[in-house]
Amino acid sequence: VFDGVKLNYPPFMDMVSALLVKTGVSLRWALIVPSFILIMFAVVMMYFVSFQITKSRLAAFLTPFLFFFNGSIAGFKYFWDDYRTSQLSFWDFMNHMPKEYAHLADFNIRFSNIIADYILPQRTFIGGLALGLIVVYFLWRYWESGDKKQLLYSGIALGFTPLVHTHTFVGLTIIAGFLCLIQLFENIKDVDVKVWFSKWIYFFAPALLSGLPQLALIYPFDTQHFTRFYLGWMKGNDSIWVFWPKNLSPHIYVFLVAFLFVGKRFRQFLLAFLGL
């Protein structure tokens, strides 16, 4: 159907599955096995990233649960209303849910559950999550130690992401840019710009030299307005002050309280992600 049409979607996960099919693996297992291996790797990396930052095994153990069991608590209201009017037993209703209650567009609940809307249907996301966590791990190692080799490792890992999951490449490039600027302006009077630049070139050189040609392969240059600035692009008729608590409760309150208690270095690191 699309023979000769420019590919605008990262092909890595499908390519791996296609190669497995060519070696005799069934289509079902060719889809399942790469996804399963990468999601297990991502969970392990999530543990190590959290442990590296917090030095707490308990925090590292809890991090994947906090990440994967996301979703707005506001969805429970609509879940309960539908359950009461369904006349079904609780388990029957659970097995025949008419909606995904973490993603109710009619009520402007948009930040859907990561497992339901990303891990299961969007296999490229899994590869992006696995590689992206490697990038974040080494960025934090640099942020903690100042060792420019960590920036090199992080940049090399980021350079692999465009054909795996393009949004991971774009998002983490922006985050790294914010970290770069935070470090520059942290002690602007005392910073040796040449030393600062010579360190960050270790990150951006491999990331961009490897990543930009891959991005050019799949970016839809012939499409108008594919990328543009649009502040509040999902808020609909809600104000920003209603949209964010409705979509991120209770997580947003946990994050806000935690932000007050973490150390200065970690708070600066978080600011780069908040910048995105």
JSON list of C-alpha atoms in Angstrom, two decimals, residues 121-266:
[
{"chain": "A", "resi": 121, "resn": "PRO", "atom": "CA", "xyz": [-0.06, -0.47, 21.61]},
{"chain": "A", "resi": 122, "resn": "GLN", "atom": "CA", "xyz": [3.05, 1.65, 20.90]},
{"chain": "A", "resi": 123, "resn": "ARG", "atom": "CA", "xyz": [6.02, -0.69, 20.74]},
{"chain": "A", "resi": 124, "resn": "THR", "atom": "CA", "xyz": [8.40, 2.08, 19.69]},
{"chain": "A", "resi": 125, "resn": "PHE", "atom": "CA", "xyz": [7.77, 3.72, 23.08]},
{"chain": "A", "resi": 126, "resn": "ILE", "atom": "CA", "xyz": [9.29, 0.71, 24.86]},
{"chain": "A", "resi": 127, "resn": "GLY", "atom": "CA", "xyz": [12.57, 1.05, 22.97]},
{"chain": "A", "resi": 128, "resn": "GLY", "atom": "CA", "xyz": [12.57, 4.79, 23.62]},
{"chain": "A", "resi": 129, "resn": "LEU", "atom": "CA", "xyz": [11.95, 4.24, 27.33]},
{"chain": "A", "resi": 130, "resn": "ALA", "atom": "CA", "xyz": [14.80, 1.71, 27.61]},
{"chain": "A", "resi": 131, "resn": "LEU", "atom": "CA", "xyz": [17.32, 3.88, 25.75]},
{"chain": "A", "resi": 132, "resn": "GLY", "atom": "CA", "xyz": [16.06, 7.11, 27.32]},
{"chain": "A", "resi": 133, "resn": "LEU", "atom": "CA", "xyz": [16.68, 5.78, 30.81]},
{"chain": "A", "resi": 134, "resn": "ILE", "atom": "CA", "xyz": [20.29, 5.01, 29.84]},
{"chain": "A", "resi": 135, "resn": "VAL", "atom": "CA", "xyz": [20.65, 8.63, 28.69]},
{"chain": "A", "resi": 136, "resn": "VAL", "atom": "CA", "xyz": [19.16, 9.96, 31.95]},
{"chain": "A", "resi": 137, "resn": "TYR", "atom": "CA", "xyz": [21.34, 7.60, 34.03]},
{"chain": "A", "resi": 138, "resn": "PHE", "atom": "CA", "xyz": [24.57, 8.97, 32.55]},
{"chain": "A", "resi": 139, "resn": "LEU", "atom": "CA", "xyz": [23.32, 12.57, 32.59]},
{"chain": "A", "resi": 140, "resn": "TRP", "atom": "CA", "xyz": [22.77, 12.24, 36.31]},
{"chain": "A", "resi": 141, "resn": "ARG", "atom": "CA", "xyz": [26.20, 10.60, 36.76]},
{"chain": "A", "resi": 142, "resn": "TYR", "atom": "CA", "xyz": [27.70, 13.67, 35.09]},
{"chain": "A", "resi": 143, "resn": "TRP", "atom": "CA", "xyz": [25.53, 16.06, 37.10]},
{"chain": "A", "resi": 144, "resn": "GLU", "atom": "CA", "xyz": [26.73, 14.39, 40.29]},
{"chain": "A", "resi": 145, "resn": "SER", "atom": "CA", "xyz": [30.41, 13.99, 39.46]},
{"chain": "A", "resi": 146, "resn": "GLY", "atom": "CA", "xyz": [31.32, 16.44, 36.68]},
{"chain": "A", "resi": 147, "resn": "ASP", "atom": "CA", "xyz": [33.01, 13.60, 34.78]},
{"chain": "A", "resi": 148, "resn": "LYS", "atom": "CA", "xyz": [32.72, 14.45, 31.08]},
{"chain": "A", "resi": 149, "resn": "LYS", "atom": "CA", "xyz": [33.01, 10.75, 30.13]},
{"chain": "A", "resi": 150, "resn": "GLN", "atom": "CA", "xyz": [29.48, 10.34, 31.50]},
{"chain": "A", "resi": 151, "resn": "LEU", "atom": "CA", "xyz": [28.31, 12.98, 29.00]},
{"chain": "A", "resi": 152, "resn": "LEU", "atom": "CA", "xyz": [29.98, 11.02, 26.21]},
{"chain": "A", "resi": 153, "resn": "TYR", "atom": "CA", "xyz": [28.20, 7.80, 27.20]},
{"chain": "A", "resi": 154, "resn": "SER", "atom": "CA", "xyz": [24.89, 9.67, 27.45]},
{"chain": "A", "resi": 155, "resn": "GLY", "atom": "CA", "xyz": [25.35, 11.34, 24.06]},
{"chain": "A", "resi": 156, "resn": "ILE", "atom": "CA", "xyz": [26.22, 8.05, 22.36]},
{"chain": "A", "resi": 157, "resn": "ALA", "atom": "CA", "xyz": [23.08, 6.42, 23.81]},
{"chain": "A", "resi": 158, "resn": "LEU", "atom": "CA", "xyz": [20.92, 9.36, 22.69]},
{"chain": "A", "resi": 159, "resn": "GLY", "atom": "CA", "xyz": [22.36, 9.08, 19.18]},
{"chain": "A", "resi": 160, "resn": "PHE", "atom": "CA", "xyz": [20.70, 5.67, 18.79]},
{"chain": "A", "resi": 161, "resn": "THR", "atom": "CA", "xyz": [17.18, 6.88, 19.60]},
{"chain": "A", "resi": 162, "resn": "PRO", "atom": "CA", "xyz": [15.73, 8.63, 16.47]},
{"chain": "A", "resi": 163, "resn": "LEU", "atom": "CA", "xyz": [14.98, 5.41, 14.56]},
{"chain": "A", "resi": 164, "resn": "VAL", "atom": "CA", "xyz": [13.90, 3.69, 17.78]},
{"chain": "A", "resi": 165, "resn": "HIS", "atom": "CA", "xyz": [11.62, 6.40, 19.23]},
{"chain": "A", "resi": 166, "resn": "THR", "atom": "CA", "xyz": [11.95, 9.87, 17.75]},
{"chain": "A", "resi": 167, "resn": "HIS", "atom": "CA", "xyz": [10.20, 11.72, 20.58]},
{"chain": "A", "resi": 168, "resn": "THR", "atom": "CA", "xyz": [12.76, 10.36, 23.04]},
{"chain": "A", "resi": 169, "resn": "PHE", "atom": "CA", "xyz": [15.52, 11.94, 20.95]},
{"chain": "A", "resi": 170, "resn": "VAL", "atom": "CA", "xyz": [13.76, 15.30, 20.70]},
{"chain": "A", "resi": 171, "resn": "GLY", "atom": "CA", "xyz": [12.66, 15.39, 24.34]},
{"chain": "A", "resi": 172, "resn": "LEU", "atom": "CA", "xyz": [16.01, 14.42, 25.87]},
{"chain": "A", "resi": 173, "resn": "THR", "atom": "CA", "xyz": [17.93, 16.75, 23.55]},
{"chain": "A", "resi": 174, "resn": "ILE", "atom": "CA", "xyz": [15.81, 19.63, 24.89]},
{"chain": "A", "resi": 175, "resn": "ILE", "atom": "CA", "xyz": [16.29, 18.45, 28.49]},
{"chain": "A", "resi": 176, "resn": "ALA", "atom": "CA", "xyz": [20.06, 18.19, 28.01]},
{"chain": "A", "resi": 177, "resn": "GLY", "atom": "CA", "xyz": [20.01, 21.71, 26.56]},
{"chain": "A", "resi": 178, "resn": "PHE", "atom": "CA", "xyz": [18.30, 22.98, 29.71]},
{"chain": "A", "resi": 179, "resn": "LEU", "atom": "CA", "xyz": [20.86, 21.18, 31.90]},
{"chain": "A", "resi": 180, "resn": "CYS", "atom": "CA", "xyz": [23.62, 22.75, 29.85]},
{"chain": "A", "resi": 181, "resn": "LEU", "atom": "CA", "xyz": [22.16, 26.24, 30.41]},
{"chain": "A", "resi": 182, "resn": "ILE", "atom": "CA", "xyz": [21.47, 25.62, 34.11]},
{"chain": "A", "resi": 183, "resn": "GLN", "atom": "CA", "xyz": [25.11, 24.72, 34.61]},
{"chain": "A", "resi": 184, "resn": "LEU", "atom": "CA", "xyz": [26.25, 27.79, 32.69]},
{"chain": "A", "resi": 185, "resn": "PHE", "atom": "CA", "xyz": [24.10, 30.24, 34.63]},
{"chain": "A", "resi": 186, "resn": "GLU", "atom": "CA", "xyz": [24.46, 28.55, 38.02]},
{"chain": "A", "resi": 187, "resn": "ASN", "atom": "CA", "xyz": [27.71, 30.39, 38.71]},
{"chain": "A", "resi": 188, "resn": "ILE", "atom": "CA", "xyz": [27.91, 32.66, 35.70]},
{"chain": "A", "resi": 189, "resn": "LYS", "atom": "CA", "xyz": [30.65, 34.85, 37.17]},
{"chain": "A", "resi": 190, "resn": "ASP", "atom": "CA", "xyz": [32.93, 31.92, 37.99]},
{"chain": "A", "resi": 191, "resn": "VAL", "atom": "CA", "xyz": [32.25, 29.61, 35.04]},
{"chain": "A", "resi": 192, "resn": "ASP", "atom": "CA", "xyz": [35.07, 29.05, 32.58]},
{"chain": "A", "resi": 193, "resn": "VAL", "atom": "CA", "xyz": [33.05, 29.04, 29.36]},
{"chain": "A", "resi": 194, "resn": "LYS", "atom": "CA", "xyz": [35.73, 27.14, 27.44]},
{"chain": "A", "resi": 195, "resn": "VAL", "atom": "CA", "xyz": [35.76, 24.34, 30.04]},
{"chain": "A", "resi": 196, "resn": "TRP", "atom": "CA", "xyz": [31.95, 24.30, 30.13]},
{"chain": "A", "resi": 197, "resn": "PHE", "atom": "CA", "xyz": [31.75, 24.11, 26.33]},
{"chain": "A", "resi": 198, "resn": "SER", "atom": "CA", "xyz": [34.47, 21.46, 26.08]},
{"chain": "A", "resi": 199, "resn": "LYS", "atom": "CA", "xyz": [32.51, 19.23, 28.45]},
{"chain": "A", "resi": 200, "resn": "TRP", "atom": "CA", "xyz": [29.10, 19.52, 26.78]},
{"chain": "A", "resi": 201, "resn": "ILE", "atom": "CA", "xyz": [30.55, 18.96, 23.30]},
{"chain": "A", "resi": 202, "resn": "TYR", "atom": "CA", "xyz": [31.16, 15.40, 24.53]},
{"chain": "A", "resi": 203, "resn": "PHE", "atom": "CA", "xyz": [27.38, 15.02, 24.76]},
{"chain": "A", "resi": 204, "resn": "PHE", "atom": "CA", "xyz": [26.06, 16.98, 21.81]},
{"chain": "A", "resi": 205, "resn": "ALA", "atom": "CA", "xyz": [28.65, 15.90, 19.23]},
{"chain": "A", "resi": 206, "resn": "PRO", "atom": "CA", "xyz": [27.82, 12.16, 19.24]},
{"chain": "A", "resi": 207, "resn": "ALA", "atom": "CA", "xyz": [24.12, 12.77, 19.86]},
{"chain": "A", "resi": 208, "resn": "LEU", "atom": "CA", "xyz": [23.65, 15.17, 16.96]},
{"chain": "A", "resi": 209, "resn": "LEU", "atom": "CA", "xyz": [26.16, 13.66, 14.51]},
{"chain": "A", "resi": 210, "resn": "SER", "atom": "CA", "xyz": [24.43, 10.29, 14.85]},
{"chain": "A", "resi": 211, "resn": "GLY", "atom": "CA", "xyz": [20.90, 11.47, 15.54]},
{"chain": "A", "resi": 212, "resn": "LEU", "atom": "CA", "xyz": [20.26, 14.26, 13.01]},
{"chain": "A", "resi": 213, "resn": "PRO", "atom": "CA", "xyz": [20.87, 12.12, 9.87]},
{"chain": "A", "resi": 214, "resn": "GLN", "atom": "CA", "xyz": [18.45, 9.51, 11.27]},
{"chain": "A", "resi": 215, "resn": "LEU", "atom": "CA", "xyz": [15.92, 12.24, 12.00]},
{"chain": "A", "resi": 216, "resn": "ALA", "atom": "CA", "xyz": [16.25, 13.55, 8.44]},
{"chain": "A", "resi": 217, "resn": "LEU", "atom": "CA", "xyz": [15.38, 10.07, 7.11]},
{"chain": "A", "resi": 218, "resn": "ILE", "atom": "CA", "xyz": [11.93, 10.04, 8.68]},
{"chain": "A", "resi": 219, "resn": "TYR", "atom": "CA", "xyz": [11.00, 13.69, 9.33]},
{"chain": "A", "resi": 220, "resn": "PRO", "atom": "CA", "xyz": [7.99, 14.69, 7.18]},
{"chain": "A", "resi": 221, "resn": "PHE", "atom": "CA", "xyz": [9.49, 17.78, 5.56]},
{"chain": "A", "resi": 222, "resn": "ASP", "atom": "CA", "xyz": [6.63, 17.87, 3.05]},
{"chain": "A", "resi": 223, "resn": "THR", "atom": "CA", "xyz": [3.99, 18.24, 5.79]},
{"chain": "A", "resi": 224, "resn": "GLN", "atom": "CA", "xyz": [2.93, 21.73, 6.80]},
{"chain": "A", "resi": 225, "resn": "HIS", "atom": "CA", "xyz": [2.80, 22.61, 10.51]},
{"chain": "A", "resi": 226, "resn": "PHE", "atom": "CA", "xyz": [4.01, 19.19, 11.66]},
{"chain": "A", "resi": 227, "resn": "THR", "atom": "CA", "xyz": [5.95, 20.93, 14.44]},
{"chain": "A", "resi": 228, "resn": "ARG", "atom": "CA", "xyz": [4.80, 24.20, 15.99]},
{"chain": "A", "resi": 229, "resn": "PHE", "atom": "CA", "xyz": [4.45, 25.98, 19.33]},
{"chain": "A", "resi": 230, "resn": "TYR", "atom": "CA", "xyz": [0.96, 25.74, 20.79]},
{"chain": "A", "resi": 231, "resn": "LEU", "atom": "CA", "xyz": [0.77, 26.57, 24.50]},
{"chain": "A", "resi": 232, "resn": "GLY", "atom": "CA", "xyz": [-1.97, 24.70, 26.32]},
{"chain": "A", "resi": 233, "resn": "TRP", "atom": "CA", "xyz": [-2.62, 22.51, 23.29]},
{"chain": "A", "resi": 234, "resn": "MET", "atom": "CA", "xyz": [-4.59, 19.85, 25.21]},
{"chain": "A", "resi": 235, "resn": "LYS", "atom": "CA", "xyz": [-6.39, 21.91, 27.83]},
{"chain": "A", "resi": 236, "resn": "GLY", "atom": "CA", "xyz": [-9.57, 22.48, 25.79]},
{"chain": "A", "resi": 237, "resn": "ASN", "atom": "CA", "xyz": [-11.98, 24.74, 27.65]},
{"chain": "A", "resi": 238, "resn": "ASP", "atom": "CA", "xyz": [-10.26, 24.19, 31.01]},
{"chain": "A", "resi": 239, "resn": "SER", "atom": "CA", "xyz": [-7.91, 26.74, 32.48]},
{"chain": "A", "resi": 240, "resn": "ILE", "atom": "CA", "xyz": [-4.32, 25.59, 33.04]},
{"chain": "A", "resi": 241, "resn": "TRP", "atom": "CA", "xyz": [-5.00, 25.66, 36.81]},
{"chain": "A", "resi": 242, "resn": "VAL", "atom": "CA", "xyz": [-7.87, 23.18, 36.40]},
{"chain": "A", "resi": 243, "resn": "PHE", "atom": "CA", "xyz": [-6.33, 21.02, 33.67]},
{"chain": "A", "resi": 244, "resn": "TRP", "atom": "CA", "xyz": [-3.09, 20.07, 35.44]},
{"chain": "A", "resi": 245, "resn": "PRO", "atom": "CA", "xyz": [-4.50, 19.06, 38.88]},
{"chain": "A", "resi": 246, "resn": "LYS", "atom": "CA", "xyz": [-7.38, 17.20, 37.19]},
{"chain": "A", "resi": 247, "resn": "ASN", "atom": "CA", "xyz": [-4.99, 15.23, 34.98]},
{"chain": "A", "resi": 248, "resn": "LEU", "atom": "CA", "xyz": [-2.05, 14.71, 37.35]},
{"chain": "A", "resi": 249, "resn": "SER", "atom": "CA", "xyz": [-3.73, 14.19, 40.73]},
{"chain": "A", "resi": 250, "resn": "PRO", "atom": "CA", "xyz": [-2.54, 12.76, 43.05]},
{"chain": "A", "resi": 251, "resn": "HIS", "atom": "CA", "xyz": [0.94, 12.62, 41.49]},
{"chain": "A", "resi": 252, "resn": "ILE", "atom": "CA", "xyz": [1.30, 16.39, 41.12]},
{"chain": "A", "resi": 253, "resn": "TYR", "atom": "CA", "xyz": [1.00, 16.92, 44.89]},
{"chain": "A", "resi": 254, "resn": "VAL", "atom": "CA", "xyz": [3.53, 14.17, 45.63]},
{"chain": "A", "resi": 255, "resn": "PHE", "atom": "CA", "xyz": [5.96, 15.78, 43.17]},
{"chain": "A", "resi": 256, "resn": "LEU", "atom": "CA", "xyz": [5.44, 19.30, 44.55]},
{"chain": "A", "resi": 257, "resn": "VAL", "atom": "CA", "xyz": [6.06, 18.20, 48.15]},
{"chain": "A", "resi": 258, "resn": "ALA", "atom": "CA", "xyz": [9.06, 16.09, 47.12]},
{"chain": "A", "resi": 259, "resn": "PHE", "atom": "CA", "xyz": [10.52, 19.04, 45.20]},
{"chain": "A", "resi": 260, "resn": "LEU", "atom": "CA", "xyz": [10.72, 20.99, 48.48]},
{"chain": "A", "resi": 261, "resn": "PHE", "atom": "CA", "xyz": [12.63, 18.23, 50.28]},
{"chain": "A", "resi": 262, "resn": "VAL", "atom": "CA", "xyz": [15.19, 17.03, 47.74]},
{"chain": "A", "resi": 263, "resn": "GLY", "atom": "CA", "xyz": [18.72, 18.42, 47.67]},
{"chain": "A", "resi": 264, "resn": "LYS", "atom": "CA", "xyz": [19.70, 21.44, 45.59]},
{"chain": "A", "resi": 265, "resn": "ARG", "atom": "CA", "xyz": [21.57, 19.38, 42.98]},
{"chain": "A", "resi": 266, "resn": "PHE", "atom": "CA", "xyz": [18.61, 17.09, 42.33]}
]
